[in-house]
């Protein structure tokens, strides 16, 4: 793992997950992180371009299959990057694609990484709504969040 990423994971008080609409990938990461009580004081998620209100049904179903509390699932509300105010110097931001890296606020970019980098892979997690491969995307995201949990011990 990149040493800069490793340091950001250790010294951050906020983790932010970002995707296009905050209803599938970043939403899954957010709710799943809450479910496992990810060791960051603040867990957030947002979208870059699409404004949704809540989870896609496929996201909610995948979370239920992982025994996530229905209350966590039902209370989730999608948001956009502009909706959040936090100190980016004390955060680590995980995006799903290079397009998200381009589209996030400029002040977030120095501490932003592709989510799969926590597994040592500089690869994107594509939007499953285009390909229909929801479960493989959710499995990769779950693996990344679980790895974050291990790294925060």
mmCIF file of C-alpha atoms in Angstrom:
data_model
loop_
_atom_site.group_PDB
_atom_site.id
_atom_site.type_symbol
_atom_site.label_atom_id
_atom_site.label_comp_id
_atom_site.label_asym_id
_atom_site.label_seq_id
_atom_site.Cartn_x
_atom_site.Cartn_y
_atom_site.Cartn_z
ATOM 1 C CA UNK A 1 0.000 0.000 0.000
ATOM 2 C CA UNK A 2 1.093 3.535 -0.764
ATOM 3 C CA UNK A 3 2.698 4.996 2.398
ATOM 4 C CA UNK A 4 0.791 8.272 1.976
ATOM 5 C CA UNK A 5 -2.501 6.351 1.931
ATOM 6 C CA UNK A 6 -1.474 4.288 4.957
ATOM 7 C CA UNK A 7 -0.688 7.490 6.880
ATOM 8 C CA UNK A 8 -3.974 9.122 5.820
ATOM 9 C CA UNK A 9 -5.932 6.087 7.026
ATOM 10 C CA UNK A 10 -4.217 6.248 10.423
ATOM 11 C CA UNK A 11 -4.412 9.990 11.046
ATOM 12 C CA UNK A 12 -7.876 10.766 9.673
ATOM 13 C CA UNK A 13 -10.926 11.446 11.799
ATOM 14 C CA UNK A 14 -13.296 11.300 8.819
ATOM 15 C CA UNK A 15 -13.715 8.805 6.010
ATOM 16 C CA UNK A 16 -15.732 9.883 2.965
ATOM 17 C CA UNK A 17 -16.926 7.483 0.263
ATOM 18 C CA UNK A 18 -17.799 9.030 -3.114
ATOM 19 C CA UNK A 19 -19.511 7.755 -6.247
ATOM 20 C CA UNK A 20 -21.741 9.283 -8.920
ATOM 21 C CA UNK A 21 -25.108 9.305 -7.170
ATOM 22 C CA UNK A 22 -24.616 8.110 -3.585
ATOM 23 C CA UNK A 23 -27.261 5.431 -3.975
ATOM 24 C CA UNK A 24 -25.255 2.324 -4.892
ATOM 25 C CA UNK A 25 -21.478 2.098 -4.306
ATOM 26 C CA UNK A 26 -20.686 4.892 -1.832
ATOM 27 C CA UNK A 27 -24.026 4.338 -0.106
ATOM 28 C CA UNK A 28 -23.227 0.651 0.355
ATOM 29 C CA UNK A 29 -19.789 1.555 1.754
ATOM 30 C CA UNK A 30 -21.330 4.087 4.153
ATOM 31 C CA UNK A 31 -24.085 1.860 5.548
ATOM 32 C CA UNK A 32 -21.867 -1.222 5.693
ATOM 33 C CA UNK A 33 -19.218 0.848 7.545
ATOM 34 C CA UNK A 34 -21.809 1.844 10.125
ATOM 35 C CA UNK A 35 -22.886 -1.790 10.421
ATOM 36 C CA UNK A 36 -19.371 -2.977 11.299
ATOM 37 C CA UNK A 37 -18.725 0.187 13.351
ATOM 38 C CA UNK A 38 -15.770 1.224 11.220
ATOM 39 C CA UNK A 39 -13.130 2.757 13.463
ATOM 40 C CA UNK A 40 -13.409 6.337 12.192
ATOM 41 C CA UNK A 41 -15.193 8.937 14.330
ATOM 42 C CA UNK A 42 -17.086 10.176 11.260
ATOM 43 C CA UNK A 43 -18.216 8.163 8.226
ATOM 44 C CA UNK A 44 -19.751 10.060 5.304
ATOM 45 C CA UNK A 45 -20.690 9.442 1.698
ATOM 46 C CA UNK A 46 -21.738 11.556 -1.249
ATOM 47 C CA UNK A 47 -22.350 11.688 -4.959
ATOM 48 C CA UNK A 48 -20.695 13.841 -7.598
ATOM 49 C CA UNK A 49 -23.338 14.268 -10.311
ATOM 50 C CA UNK A 50 -26.637 12.454 -9.772
ATOM 51 C CA UNK A 51 -28.945 13.640 -7.021
ATOM 52 C CA UNK A 52 -30.777 10.675 -5.521
ATOM 53 C CA UNK A 53 -32.860 10.536 -2.376
ATOM 54 C CA UNK A 54 -32.221 7.074 -1.032
ATOM 55 C CA UNK A 55 -30.651 3.689 -1.742
ATOM 56 C CA UNK A 56 -31.245 1.757 -4.930
ATOM 57 C CA UNK A 57 -33.271 -1.412 -4.181
ATOM 58 C CA UNK A 58 -30.252 -3.535 -5.152
ATOM 59 C CA UNK A 59 -28.140 -1.746 -2.547
ATOM 60 C CA UNK A 60 -30.715 -2.232 0.195
ATOM 61 C CA UNK A 61 -31.077 -5.911 -0.727
ATOM 62 C CA UNK A 62 -27.308 -6.502 -0.664
ATOM 63 C CA UNK A 63 -27.079 -4.869 2.770
ATOM 64 C CA UNK A 64 -29.957 -7.013 4.072
ATOM 65 C CA UNK A 65 -28.174 -10.120 2.770
ATOM 66 C CA UNK A 66 -25.206 -9.075 4.914
ATOM 67 C CA UNK A 67 -27.444 -8.857 8.005
ATOM 68 C CA UNK A 68 -27.284 -5.066 8.200
ATOM 69 C CA UNK A 69 -29.902 -3.664 10.567
ATOM 70 C CA UNK A 70 -32.997 -2.464 8.708
ATOM 71 C CA UNK A 71 -32.915 0.782 10.714
ATOM 72 C CA UNK A 72 -29.465 1.633 9.315
ATOM 73 C CA UNK A 73 -30.712 0.916 5.810
ATOM 74 C CA UNK A 74 -33.924 2.913 6.120
ATOM 75 C CA UNK A 75 -32.332 5.993 7.705
ATOM 76 C CA UNK A 76 -29.780 6.455 4.901
ATOM 77 C CA UNK A 77 -30.277 9.560 2.747
ATOM 78 C CA UNK A 78 -28.202 10.303 -0.333
ATOM 79 C CA UNK A 79 -26.218 13.523 -0.516
ATOM 80 C CA UNK A 80 -23.973 15.432 -2.867
ATOM 81 C CA UNK A 81 -20.362 16.531 -2.283
ATOM 82 C CA UNK A 82 -21.491 20.142 -1.881
ATOM 83 C CA UNK A 83 -23.720 19.109 1.058
ATOM 84 C CA UNK A 84 -20.720 18.282 3.267
ATOM 85 C CA UNK A 85 -18.562 20.508 5.397
ATOM 86 C CA UNK A 86 -15.529 18.916 7.017
ATOM 87 C CA UNK A 87 -11.814 19.596 7.229
ATOM 88 C CA UNK A 88 -10.323 17.702 4.279
ATOM 89 C CA UNK A 89 -6.915 17.788 6.021
ATOM 90 C CA UNK A 90 -8.296 15.391 8.659
ATOM 91 C CA UNK A 91 -10.134 13.129 6.221
ATOM 92 C CA UNK A 92 -9.392 10.324 3.835
ATOM 93 C CA UNK A 93 -11.634 10.285 0.777
ATOM 94 C CA UNK A 94 -12.284 7.143 -1.234
ATOM 95 C CA UNK A 95 -13.722 7.347 -4.723
ATOM 96 C CA UNK A 96 -14.834 4.543 -6.996
ATOM 97 C CA UNK A 97 -13.436 5.795 -10.326
ATOM 98 C CA UNK A 98 -10.912 8.216 -11.779
ATOM 99 C CA UNK A 99 -13.848 10.316 -12.975
ATOM 100 C CA UNK A 100 -14.847 10.820 -9.349
ATOM 101 C CA UNK A 101 -11.272 11.895 -8.557
ATOM 102 C CA UNK A 102 -11.653 14.535 -11.243
ATOM 103 C CA UNK A 103 -15.132 15.660 -10.113
ATOM 104 C CA UNK A 104 -14.691 16.006 -6.335
ATOM 105 C CA UNK A 105 -13.994 19.413 -4.753
ATOM 106 C CA UNK A 106 -10.399 20.561 -5.306
ATOM 107 C CA UNK A 107 -9.665 20.787 -1.579
ATOM 108 C CA UNK A 108 -10.472 17.068 -1.185
ATOM 109 C CA UNK A 109 -8.071 15.864 -3.882
ATOM 110 C CA UNK A 110 -4.785 15.751 -1.896
ATOM 111 C CA UNK A 111 -6.235 13.062 0.409
ATOM 112 C CA UNK A 112 -8.318 11.173 -2.151
ATOM 113 C CA UNK A 113 -7.752 7.638 -3.410
ATOM 114 C CA UNK A 114 -9.468 4.947 -5.405
ATOM 115 C CA UNK A 115 -11.162 2.650 -2.874
ATOM 116 C CA UNK A 116 -9.445 -0.458 -4.247
ATOM 117 C CA UNK A 117 -6.079 1.064 -3.311
ATOM 118 C CA UNK A 118 -6.675 -0.207 0.244
ATOM 119 C CA UNK A 119 -6.224 -3.654 -1.313
ATOM 120 C CA UNK A 120 -3.153 -2.518 -3.236
ATOM 121 C CA UNK A 121 -5.008 -2.227 -6.559
ATOM 122 C CA UNK A 122 -5.143 1.006 -8.564
ATOM 123 C CA UNK A 123 -8.394 -0.051 -10.223
ATOM 124 C CA UNK A 124 -11.882 1.370 -10.465
ATOM 125 C CA UNK A 125 -15.143 -0.054 -9.183
ATOM 126 C CA UNK A 126 -17.475 0.627 -12.090
ATOM 127 C CA UNK A 127 -21.126 1.591 -11.681
ATOM 128 C CA UNK A 128 -23.011 -1.722 -11.558
ATOM 129 C CA UNK A 129 -26.236 -0.132 -12.819
ATOM 130 C CA UNK A 130 -24.745 -0.126 -16.329
ATOM 131 C CA UNK A 131 -23.508 -3.727 -16.346
ATOM 132 C CA UNK A 132 -25.857 -5.312 -13.810
ATOM 133 C CA UNK A 133 -22.935 -6.718 -11.784
ATOM 134 C CA UNK A 134 -24.165 -5.395 -8.444
ATOM 135 C CA UNK A 135 -23.003 -8.262 -6.286
ATOM 136 C CA UNK A 136 -19.409 -8.215 -7.554
ATOM 137 C CA UNK A 137 -19.219 -4.445 -6.901
ATOM 138 C CA UNK A 138 -20.685 -4.864 -3.411
ATOM 139 C CA UNK A 139 -18.315 -7.755 -2.632
ATOM 140 C CA UNK A 140 -15.307 -5.619 -3.619
ATOM 141 C CA UNK A 141 -16.535 -2.679 -1.560
ATOM 142 C CA UNK A 142 -17.170 -4.916 1.446
ATOM 143 C CA UNK A 143 -13.659 -6.334 1.146
ATOM 144 C CA UNK A 144 -12.218 -2.791 1.069
ATOM 145 C CA UNK A 145 -14.218 -1.619 4.090
ATOM 146 C CA UNK A 146 -13.255 -4.752 6.015
ATOM 147 C CA UNK A 147 -9.601 -4.019 5.164
ATOM 148 C CA UNK A 148 -10.003 -0.433 6.387
ATOM 149 C CA UNK A 149 -11.305 -1.845 9.665
ATOM 150 C CA UNK A 150 -8.206 -4.035 9.992
ATOM 151 C CA UNK A 151 -5.912 -1.106 9.230
ATOM 152 C CA UNK A 152 -7.558 1.103 11.910
ATOM 153 C CA UNK A 153 -6.883 -1.299 14.805
#
